[in-house]
mmCIF file of C-alpha atoms in Angstrom:
data_model
loop_
_atom_site.group_PDB
_atom_site.id
_atom_site.type_symbol
_atom_site.label_atom_id
_atom_site.label_comp_id
_atom_site.label_asym_id
_atom_site.label_seq_id
_atom_site.Cartn_x
_atom_site.Cartn_y
_atom_site.Cartn_z
ATOM 1 C CA MET K 201 3.429 24.925 8.802
ATOM 2 C CA SER K 202 4.777 21.409 9.114
ATOM 3 C CA LEU K 203 2.916 18.517 10.606
ATOM 4 C CA THR K 204 3.657 18.343 14.319
ATOM 5 C CA PRO K 205 4.629 15.102 16.075
ATOM 6 C CA GLU K 206 1.316 15.167 17.913
ATOM 7 C CA GLN K 207 -0.598 15.561 14.660
ATOM 8 C CA ALA K 208 1.388 12.737 13.059
ATOM 9 C CA ALA K 209 0.563 10.477 15.984
ATOM 10 C CA ALA K 210 -3.115 11.387 15.836
ATOM 11 C CA LEU K 211 -3.246 10.871 12.073
ATOM 12 C CA SER K 212 -1.553 7.494 12.405
ATOM 13 C CA ALA K 213 -3.932 6.367 15.128
ATOM 14 C CA TYR K 214 -6.858 7.419 12.961
ATOM 15 C CA LEU K 215 -5.536 5.550 9.916
ATOM 16 C CA PHE K 216 -4.891 2.377 11.902
ATOM 17 C CA GLU K 217 -8.333 2.518 13.467
ATOM 18 C CA ARG K 218 -9.950 2.998 10.043
ATOM 19 C CA ALA K 219 -7.988 0.002 8.773
ATOM 20 C CA GLY K 220 -9.169 -2.148 11.683
ATOM 21 C CA ALA K 221 -5.655 -2.488 13.082
ATOM 22 C CA TRP K 222 -4.251 -2.052 16.550
ATOM 23 C CA TYR K 223 -1.025 -0.287 17.164
ATOM 24 C CA LEU K 224 1.977 -0.511 19.444
ATOM 25 C CA ASP K 225 4.365 2.372 19.829
ATOM 26 C CA PRO K 226 7.912 0.933 19.757
ATOM 27 C CA SER K 227 8.902 3.424 22.418
ATOM 28 C CA SER K 228 6.236 2.049 24.707
ATOM 29 C CA ASP K 229 7.249 0.059 27.743
ATOM 30 C CA ALA K 230 5.576 -3.070 26.351
ATOM 31 C CA VAL K 231 7.586 -3.120 23.148
ATOM 32 C CA ARG K 232 10.846 -2.118 24.802
ATOM 33 C CA THR K 233 10.350 -4.898 27.312
ATOM 34 C CA ALA K 234 9.628 -7.364 24.513
ATOM 35 C CA GLY K 235 12.836 -6.347 22.749
ATOM 36 C CA THR K 236 14.850 -6.713 25.914
ATOM 37 C CA VAL K 237 13.348 -10.127 26.596
ATOM 38 C CA LEU K 238 14.008 -11.296 23.029
ATOM 39 C CA ARG K 239 17.649 -10.248 23.255
ATOM 40 C CA GLY K 240 17.972 -11.755 26.703
ATOM 41 C CA LEU K 241 16.602 -15.082 25.560
ATOM 42 C CA ALA K 242 19.567 -15.488 23.218
ATOM 43 C CA PHE K 243 21.395 -17.181 26.062
ATOM 44 C CA LEU K 244 19.013 -20.102 25.519
ATOM 45 C CA ALA K 245 20.624 -20.863 22.162
ATOM 46 C CA PRO K 246 22.091 -24.200 23.293
ATOM 47 C CA VAL K 247 18.621 -25.285 24.372
ATOM 48 C CA LEU K 248 16.479 -23.876 21.624
ATOM 49 C CA GLY K 249 18.923 -24.440 18.774
ATOM 50 C CA THR K 250 18.643 -22.326 15.648
ATOM 51 C CA ALA K 251 15.315 -20.843 16.696
ATOM 52 C CA ALA K 252 17.056 -18.868 19.422
ATOM 53 C CA ALA K 253 19.301 -17.216 16.880
ATOM 54 C CA ALA K 254 16.251 -15.462 15.494
ATOM 55 C CA LEU K 255 15.367 -13.824 18.796
ATOM 56 C CA PRO K 256 17.874 -10.950 18.756
ATOM 57 C CA ALA K 257 17.102 -10.470 15.061
ATOM 58 C CA ALA K 258 13.424 -10.166 15.898
ATOM 59 C CA ALA K 259 14.254 -7.572 18.511
ATOM 60 C CA ASP K 260 16.304 -5.614 15.995
ATOM 61 C CA VAL K 261 13.365 -5.692 13.595
ATOM 62 C CA LEU K 262 11.269 -3.954 16.223
ATOM 63 C CA ASP K 263 13.807 -1.140 16.172
ATOM 64 C CA ALA K 264 14.474 -0.873 12.477
ATOM 65 C CA ARG K 265 11.432 -1.796 10.481
ATOM 66 C CA SER K 266 7.742 -1.052 10.502
ATOM 67 C CA LEU K 267 5.586 -4.137 10.371
ATOM 68 C CA VAL K 268 2.008 -5.316 10.139
ATOM 69 C CA LEU K 269 1.615 -8.651 11.863
ATOM 70 C CA PRO K 270 -1.479 -10.825 11.572
ATOM 71 C CA THR K 271 -2.860 -11.742 14.986
ATOM 72 C CA PRO K 272 -6.097 -13.366 16.133
ATOM 73 C CA ALA K 273 -7.177 -9.948 17.396
ATOM 74 C CA GLY K 274 -6.621 -8.296 14.015
ATOM 75 C CA PRO K 275 -3.603 -6.752 12.334
ATOM 76 C CA LEU K 276 -0.978 -5.444 14.736
ATOM 77 C CA VAL K 277 0.938 -2.427 13.468
ATOM 78 C CA ILE K 278 4.414 -1.660 14.784
ATOM 79 C CA VAL K 279 6.020 1.537 13.542
ATOM 80 C CA GLY K 280 9.804 1.232 13.572
ATOM 81 C CA ALA K 281 11.992 3.886 15.126
ATOM 82 C CA ALA K 282 13.330 5.012 11.738
ATOM 83 C CA ASP K 283 9.824 5.734 10.485
ATOM 84 C CA ARG K 284 9.142 7.893 13.529
ATOM 85 C CA ALA K 285 12.174 10.066 12.911
ATOM 86 C CA ASP K 286 10.056 12.986 11.768
ATOM 87 C CA PRO K 287 6.323 13.648 11.555
ATOM 88 C CA ALA K 288 6.058 13.590 7.765
ATOM 89 C CA ARG K 289 7.842 10.261 7.556
ATOM 90 C CA PHE K 290 5.680 8.929 10.375
ATOM 91 C CA ALA K 291 2.535 9.916 8.475
ATOM 92 C CA GLU K 292 3.850 8.425 5.257
ATOM 93 C CA ALA K 293 4.745 5.139 6.925
ATOM 94 C CA ALA K 294 1.416 5.041 8.711
ATOM 95 C CA VAL K 295 -0.608 5.326 5.552
ATOM 96 C CA GLY K 296 1.394 2.497 3.985
ATOM 97 C CA LEU K 297 0.899 0.320 7.025
ATOM 98 C CA ALA K 298 -2.805 1.136 7.009
ATOM 99 C CA VAL K 299 -3.052 -0.051 3.397
ATOM 100 C CA THR K 300 -1.426 -3.334 4.373
ATOM 101 C CA ALA K 301 -3.620 -3.739 7.457
ATOM 102 C CA ALA K 302 -6.765 -3.020 5.471
ATOM 103 C CA GLY K 303 -5.722 -5.689 2.974
ATOM 104 C CA LEU K 304 -5.321 -8.161 5.807
ATOM 105 C CA MET K 305 -8.769 -7.321 7.111
ATOM 106 C CA LYS K 306 -10.369 -7.542 3.687
ATOM 107 C CA VAL K 307 -9.310 -11.035 2.670
ATOM 108 C CA GLY K 308 -8.488 -12.478 6.076
ATOM 109 C CA GLU K 309 -5.131 -13.008 7.659
ATOM 110 C CA VAL K 310 -4.446 -16.534 6.396
ATOM 111 C CA GLN K 311 -5.528 -15.740 2.852
ATOM 112 C CA SER K 312 -3.539 -12.518 2.909
ATOM 113 C CA ILE K 313 -0.394 -14.377 3.942
ATOM 114 C CA LYS K 314 -0.989 -16.952 1.234
ATOM 115 C CA ASP K 315 -1.486 -14.212 -1.325
ATOM 116 C CA TYR K 316 1.650 -12.360 -0.312
ATOM 117 C CA LEU K 317 3.906 -15.378 -0.055
ATOM 118 C CA GLY K 318 2.354 -17.499 -2.779
ATOM 119 C CA SER K 319 1.951 -15.002 -5.597
ATOM 120 C CA GLY K 320 4.475 -12.486 -6.828
ATOM 121 C CA GLU K 321 1.661 -10.905 -8.815
ATOM 122 C CA LEU K 322 -0.491 -10.226 -5.763
ATOM 123 C CA ARG K 323 2.582 -9.122 -3.835
ATOM 124 C CA ALA K 324 3.281 -6.550 -6.539
ATOM 125 C CA VAL K 325 -0.326 -5.349 -6.526
ATOM 126 C CA ARG K 326 -0.360 -4.874 -2.748
ATOM 127 C CA GLU K 327 3.037 -3.191 -2.665
ATOM 128 C CA ALA K 328 1.978 -0.838 -5.451
ATOM 129 C CA HIS K 329 -1.077 0.236 -3.462
ATOM 130 C CA VAL K 330 1.157 0.886 -0.463
ATOM 131 C CA ARG K 331 3.607 2.930 -2.540
ATOM 132 C CA ALA K 332 0.827 4.936 -4.172
ATOM 133 C CA ALA K 333 -0.565 5.906 -0.776
ATOM 134 C CA ARG K 334 2.858 6.705 0.655
ATOM 135 C CA GLY K 335 3.851 8.788 -2.357
ATOM 136 C CA PHE K 336 0.595 10.722 -2.107
ATOM 137 C CA VAL K 337 0.974 11.556 1.574
ATOM 138 C CA ARG K 338 4.603 12.551 1.031
ATOM 139 C CA TYR K 339 3.416 14.889 -1.725
ATOM 140 C CA LEU K 340 0.769 16.384 0.541
ATOM 141 C CA LEU K 341 3.211 17.076 3.347
ATOM 142 C CA THR K 342 6.416 17.962 1.488
ATOM 143 C CA GLY K 343 5.305 19.093 -1.957
ATOM 144 C CA ALA K 344 7.564 16.512 -3.619
ATOM 145 C CA ALA K 345 5.425 15.156 -6.438
ATOM 146 C CA PRO K 346 5.684 11.378 -6.850
ATOM 147 C CA THR K 347 7.237 9.907 -9.974
ATOM 148 C CA VAL K 348 6.691 6.435 -11.358
ATOM 149 C CA ASP K 349 10.407 5.648 -11.432
ATOM 150 C CA GLY K 350 10.883 6.855 -7.885
ATOM 151 C CA LEU K 351 7.993 4.847 -6.489
ATOM 152 C CA VAL K 352 9.035 1.714 -8.378
ATOM 153 C CA ALA K 353 12.578 2.031 -7.025
ATOM 154 C CA GLU K 354 11.238 2.335 -3.479
ATOM 155 C CA LEU K 355 8.953 -0.634 -4.004
ATOM 156 C CA VAL K 356 11.768 -2.858 -5.195
ATOM 157 C CA ALA K 357 14.091 -1.729 -2.407
ATOM 158 C CA ASP K 358 11.609 -2.087 0.447
ATOM 159 C CA ALA K 359 9.564 -5.160 -0.454
ATOM 160 C CA LEU K 360 9.662 -7.783 2.260
ATOM 161 C CA LEU K 361 10.222 -10.490 -0.356
ATOM 162 C CA PRO K 362 11.821 -10.203 -3.793
ATOM 163 C CA ILE K 363 9.595 -9.097 -6.663
ATOM 164 C CA GLY K 364 10.326 -10.497 -10.122
ATOM 165 C CA ASP K 365 10.656 -8.579 -13.361
ATOM 166 C CA ASP K 366 7.130 -9.301 -14.564
ATOM 167 C CA GLU K 367 5.739 -8.221 -11.230
ATOM 168 C CA VAL K 368 7.781 -5.031 -11.263
ATOM 169 C CA LYS K 369 6.233 -4.246 -14.658
ATOM 170 C CA LEU K 370 2.793 -4.814 -13.181
ATOM 171 C CA ALA K 371 3.574 -2.574 -10.223
ATOM 172 C CA ARG K 372 4.934 0.047 -12.601
ATOM 173 C CA GLY K 373 1.636 0.052 -14.501
ATOM 174 C CA SER K 374 -0.335 0.381 -11.288
ATOM 175 C CA LEU K 375 1.899 3.204 -10.067
ATOM 176 C CA ALA K 376 1.690 4.975 -13.443
ATOM 177 C CA SER K 377 -2.064 5.004 -12.927
ATOM 178 C CA ALA K 378 -1.720 6.384 -9.402
ATOM 179 C CA VAL K 379 0.786 9.053 -10.381
ATOM 180 C CA ALA K 380 -1.457 10.137 -13.259
ATOM 181 C CA SER K 381 -4.363 10.505 -10.832
ATOM 182 C CA ILE K 382 -2.273 12.517 -8.396
ATOM 183 C CA VAL K 383 -0.072 14.689 -10.592
ATOM 184 C CA GLU K 384 -2.057 15.080 -13.810
ATOM 185 C CA GLU K 385 -5.599 14.949 -12.464
ATOM 186 C CA ASN K 386 -4.983 16.436 -9.011
ATOM 187 C CA LEU K 387 -6.953 13.676 -7.345
ATOM 188 C CA ALA K 388 -6.027 11.263 -4.602
ATOM 189 C CA PRO K 389 -5.093 7.776 -5.782
ATOM 190 C CA PRO K 390 -7.992 5.342 -5.405
ATOM 191 C CA VAL K 391 -6.637 3.789 -2.231
ATOM 192 C CA ARG K 392 -8.809 4.009 0.886
ATOM 193 C CA ALA K 393 -6.071 4.883 3.360
ATOM 194 C CA ALA K 394 -4.836 7.701 1.112
ATOM 195 C CA LEU K 395 -8.331 9.163 1.086
ATOM 196 C CA ASP K 396 -8.574 8.813 4.835
ATOM 197 C CA ALA K 397 -5.269 10.627 5.264
ATOM 198 C CA LEU K 398 -6.327 13.483 3.007
ATOM 199 C CA ALA K 399 -9.652 13.857 4.806
ATOM 200 C CA TRP K 400 -7.990 13.859 8.219
ATOM 201 C CA LEU K 401 -5.341 16.373 7.202
ATOM 202 C CA ARG K 402 -7.891 18.715 5.662
ATOM 203 C CA GLN K 403 -9.960 18.638 8.823
ATOM 204 C CA HIS K 404 -7.305 18.631 11.539
ATOM 205 C CA ALA K 405 -4.090 19.994 10.014
ATOM 206 C CA PRO K 406 -4.930 21.926 6.837
ATOM 207 C CA GLU K 407 -1.869 24.118 7.295
ATOM 208 C CA ALA K 408 0.359 21.048 6.950
ATOM 209 C CA ILE K 409 -0.791 20.373 3.378
ATOM 210 C CA VAL K 410 1.756 22.033 1.105
ATOM 211 C CA ALA K 411 0.773 20.449 -2.224
ATOM 212 C CA GLU K 412 -1.183 23.288 -3.809
ATOM 213 C CA PRO K 413 -3.844 21.246 -5.635
ATOM 214 C CA PHE K 414 -4.859 19.533 -2.415
ATOM 215 C CA LYS K 415 -5.027 22.485 -0.068
ATOM 216 C CA VAL K 416 -8.401 23.218 1.435
ATOM 217 C CA GLY K 417 -10.317 25.404 -0.976
ATOM 218 C CA ALA K 418 -7.987 24.704 -3.914
ATOM 219 C CA MET V 25 17.064 -6.252 4.316
ATOM 220 C CA LEU V 26 14.956 -8.276 6.727
ATOM 221 C CA THR V 27 15.915 -11.928 7.014
ATOM 222 C CA LEU V 28 13.070 -14.222 7.909
ATOM 223 C CA PRO V 29 13.789 -16.992 10.405
ATOM 224 C CA ARG V 30 13.938 -20.472 8.908
ATOM 225 C CA GLY V 31 10.937 -21.623 10.909
ATOM 226 C CA ALA V 32 8.853 -18.748 9.614
ATOM 227 C CA LEU V 33 9.798 -19.591 6.048
ATOM 228 C CA ALA V 34 8.829 -23.227 6.550
ATOM 229 C CA LEU V 35 5.487 -22.208 8.012
ATOM 230 C CA ALA V 36 4.948 -19.787 5.168
ATOM 231 C CA ALA V 37 5.755 -22.451 2.612
ATOM 232 C CA MET V 38 3.293 -24.842 4.232
ATOM 233 C CA LEU V 39 0.593 -22.191 4.173
ATOM 234 C CA ALA V 40 1.346 -21.341 0.577
ATOM 235 C CA LEU V 41 1.138 -24.969 -0.449
ATOM 236 C CA ALA V 42 -2.016 -25.644 1.519
ATOM 237 C CA CYS V 43 -4.168 -23.123 -0.338
ATOM 238 C CA SER V 44 -4.098 -21.018 -3.450
ATOM 239 C CA PRO V 45 -3.566 -17.286 -3.717
ATOM 240 C CA SER V 46 -6.732 -15.356 -4.535
ATOM 241 C CA LEU V 47 -5.795 -14.358 -8.054
ATOM 242 C CA PRO V 48 -8.451 -12.992 -10.377
ATOM 243 C CA PRO V 49 -9.407 -15.169 -13.369
ATOM 244 C CA VAL V 50 -7.241 -15.259 -16.459
ATOM 245 C CA ALA V 51 -8.770 -12.782 -18.888
ATOM 246 C CA GLY V 52 -6.461 -13.117 -21.856
ATOM 247 C CA CYS V 53 -5.627 -9.425 -21.786
ATOM 248 C CA THR V 54 -2.380 -8.016 -23.132
ATOM 249 C CA PRO V 55 0.229 -7.665 -20.377
ATOM 250 C CA GLY V 56 0.751 -4.024 -19.530
ATOM 251 C CA ALA V 57 -2.600 -2.908 -20.948
ATOM 252 C CA GLN V 58 -4.811 -0.766 -18.774
ATOM 253 C CA ARG V 59 -8.550 -0.248 -18.640
ATOM 254 C CA CYS V 60 -11.386 1.110 -16.551
ATOM 255 C CA HIS V 61 -13.719 -1.459 -15.037
ATOM 256 C CA ASP V 62 -16.514 -0.651 -12.608
ATOM 257 C CA ASP V 63 -15.134 2.892 -12.359
ATOM 258 C CA ALA V 64 -11.701 1.673 -11.261
ATOM 259 C CA PRO V 65 -8.379 1.490 -13.125
ATOM 260 C CA GLU V 66 -6.968 -1.959 -13.776
ATOM 261 C CA VAL V 67 -3.676 -3.219 -15.185
ATOM 262 C CA CYS V 68 -3.130 -6.442 -17.101
ATOM 263 C CA SER V 69 -0.538 -8.693 -15.493
ATOM 264 C CA ALA V 70 1.978 -10.985 -17.136
ATOM 265 C CA SER V 71 -0.397 -13.876 -16.416
ATOM 266 C CA GLN V 72 -3.068 -11.968 -18.361
ATOM 267 C CA ARG V 73 -5.220 -11.132 -15.385
ATOM 268 C CA TRP V 74 -6.774 -7.743 -14.702
ATOM 269 C CA GLU V 75 -5.381 -6.474 -11.433
ATOM 270 C CA PRO V 76 -6.760 -3.411 -9.600
ATOM 271 C CA ALA V 77 -4.649 -0.275 -9.505
ATOM 272 C CA GLY V 78 -6.388 0.768 -6.302
ATOM 273 C CA THR V 79 -8.729 -0.372 -3.586
ATOM 274 C CA VAL V 80 -11.745 1.881 -4.179
ATOM 275 C CA PRO V 81 -13.608 3.187 -7.248
ATOM 276 C CA CYS V 82 -12.771 6.598 -8.655
ATOM 277 C CA ALA V 83 -16.098 7.999 -7.462
ATOM 278 C CA ASP V 84 -14.691 7.759 -3.932
ATOM 279 C CA VAL V 85 -11.945 10.248 -4.807
ATOM 280 C CA GLY V 86 -14.402 12.574 -6.501
ATOM 281 C CA GLY V 87 -13.487 11.532 -10.014
ATOM 282 C CA VAL V 88 -14.334 9.086 -12.709
ATOM 283 C CA CYS V 89 -12.150 6.416 -14.270
ATOM 284 C CA VAL V 90 -10.739 7.501 -17.597
ATOM 285 C CA VAL V 91 -8.048 6.180 -19.924
ATOM 286 C CA ARG V 92 -5.690 8.804 -21.288
ATOM 287 C CA GLY V 93 -2.468 8.041 -23.101
ATOM 288 C CA ALA V 94 -2.979 4.322 -22.408
ATOM 289 C CA ILE V 95 -2.971 4.998 -18.665
ATOM 290 C CA ALA V 96 -6.180 4.303 -16.767
ATOM 291 C CA ARG V 97 -6.566 6.717 -13.885
ATOM 292 C CA CYS V 98 -9.032 8.601 -11.784
ATOM 293 C CA GLY V 99 -9.733 11.862 -13.563
ATOM 294 C CA ARG V 100 -11.937 14.842 -13.152
ATOM 295 C CA ALA V 101 -15.468 14.251 -14.324
ATOM 296 C CA PRO V 102 -16.240 16.379 -17.402
ATOM 297 C CA ALA V 103 -18.197 19.542 -16.851
ATOM 298 C CA PHE V 104 -21.896 19.275 -17.655
ATOM 299 C CA GLY V 105 -22.320 19.608 -21.394
ATOM 300 C CA GLY V 106 -18.639 19.000 -22.062
ATOM 301 C CA PRO V 107 -17.122 16.162 -24.031
ATOM 302 C CA ALA V 108 -17.816 12.690 -22.712
ATOM 303 C CA ALA V 109 -15.063 11.106 -20.688
ATOM 304 C CA PRO V 110 -13.747 7.798 -21.984
ATOM 305 C CA SER V 111 -14.675 5.954 -18.844
ATOM 306 C CA GLY V 112 -15.983 2.619 -20.029
ATOM 307 C CA ASP V 113 -13.988 -0.343 -21.202
ATOM 308 C CA ALA V 114 -15.273 -0.243 -24.759
ATOM 309 C CA SER V 115 -14.989 3.551 -25.002
ATOM 310 C CA ALA V 116 -11.327 3.633 -24.052
ATOM 311 C CA PRO V 117 -9.230 5.506 -26.601
ATOM 312 C CA ALA V 118 -7.320 3.702 -29.267
ATOM 313 C CA ALA V 119 -4.217 3.801 -27.138
ATOM 314 C CA LEU V 120 -5.783 1.133 -24.989
ATOM 315 C CA ASP V 121 -4.949 -1.975 -26.879
ATOM 316 C CA ALA V 122 -7.721 -3.685 -28.766
ATOM 317 C CA ALA V 123 -7.061 -7.052 -27.208
ATOM 318 C CA ALA V 124 -7.676 -5.680 -23.762
ATOM 319 C CA ALA V 125 -10.901 -3.998 -24.786
ATOM 320 C CA ALA V 126 -12.088 -7.174 -26.479
ATOM 321 C CA THR V 127 -11.703 -9.253 -23.348
ATOM 322 C CA ASP V 128 -13.473 -6.958 -20.956
ATOM 323 C CA GLY V 129 -16.612 -9.033 -20.831
ATOM 324 C CA GLY V 130 -14.921 -12.016 -19.313
ATOM 325 C CA ALA V 131 -12.442 -10.204 -17.220
ATOM 326 C CA SER V 132 -14.329 -9.440 -14.083
#
């Protein structure tokens, strides 16, 4: 039986809570209002100059892309509409966002931003952890085993900032390790949010796990 | 692809210049090499630093770090009385390059 939308929402909330993040549903009134306001403020372009041009773009981001934003109150997770298209994708996106949020909490928001923007190496490491967790949850819920090439391609395509060749090689090594753990050893990758997702699914939605080695009692 | 506003990029650049990224120390390892360290897989970066291939040790996933076919990963712990798992840095199989194994002491 597939993961239901309610289960996906509950799993996501659990993962975000475990990661120390707070969460806004893009379909919520608050976020829809924010998007409307951002688009509406575009008329201020003559006053605000180039900054105003970013406002509609920011509103579009709320629709299209999932984000983790550092805030004084802790990481804020926004799951984009595309990632909520179906429960399995929602769960997969949530575990990736939880990895990012946990990273923010671990080293602090300012340091995390510096790491991500200032070092392609650290960017590759963080993105590889995200991809490992996402690939694992996708495997759990769909049975599609992750491959190193597939995860690397997704990493390169989805990274917020470009990742250089050396960093892609580093990410490939990290993902080869994760895929070996998952596919050859039948273990979760050593990423906290992936473990949290597996534990939650086994307890609350065991019927949604279709990857044989990870079913309850396997 | 997301386009960052110019102001955000400027702020990011200022932050990046103000402080250093929290990179691990240079270990002199061979780029691409892998090892187990403190029960966790690590990968050697192009800058010859050991970078973690995860966020928790293998014990947390019910396994133990092993190196097989030059790939460090979390693997099943050997059954009691079975062959020892190559879990330590120095006990990694020959596929793990010698340079990486030789630098383990100063890599953490």
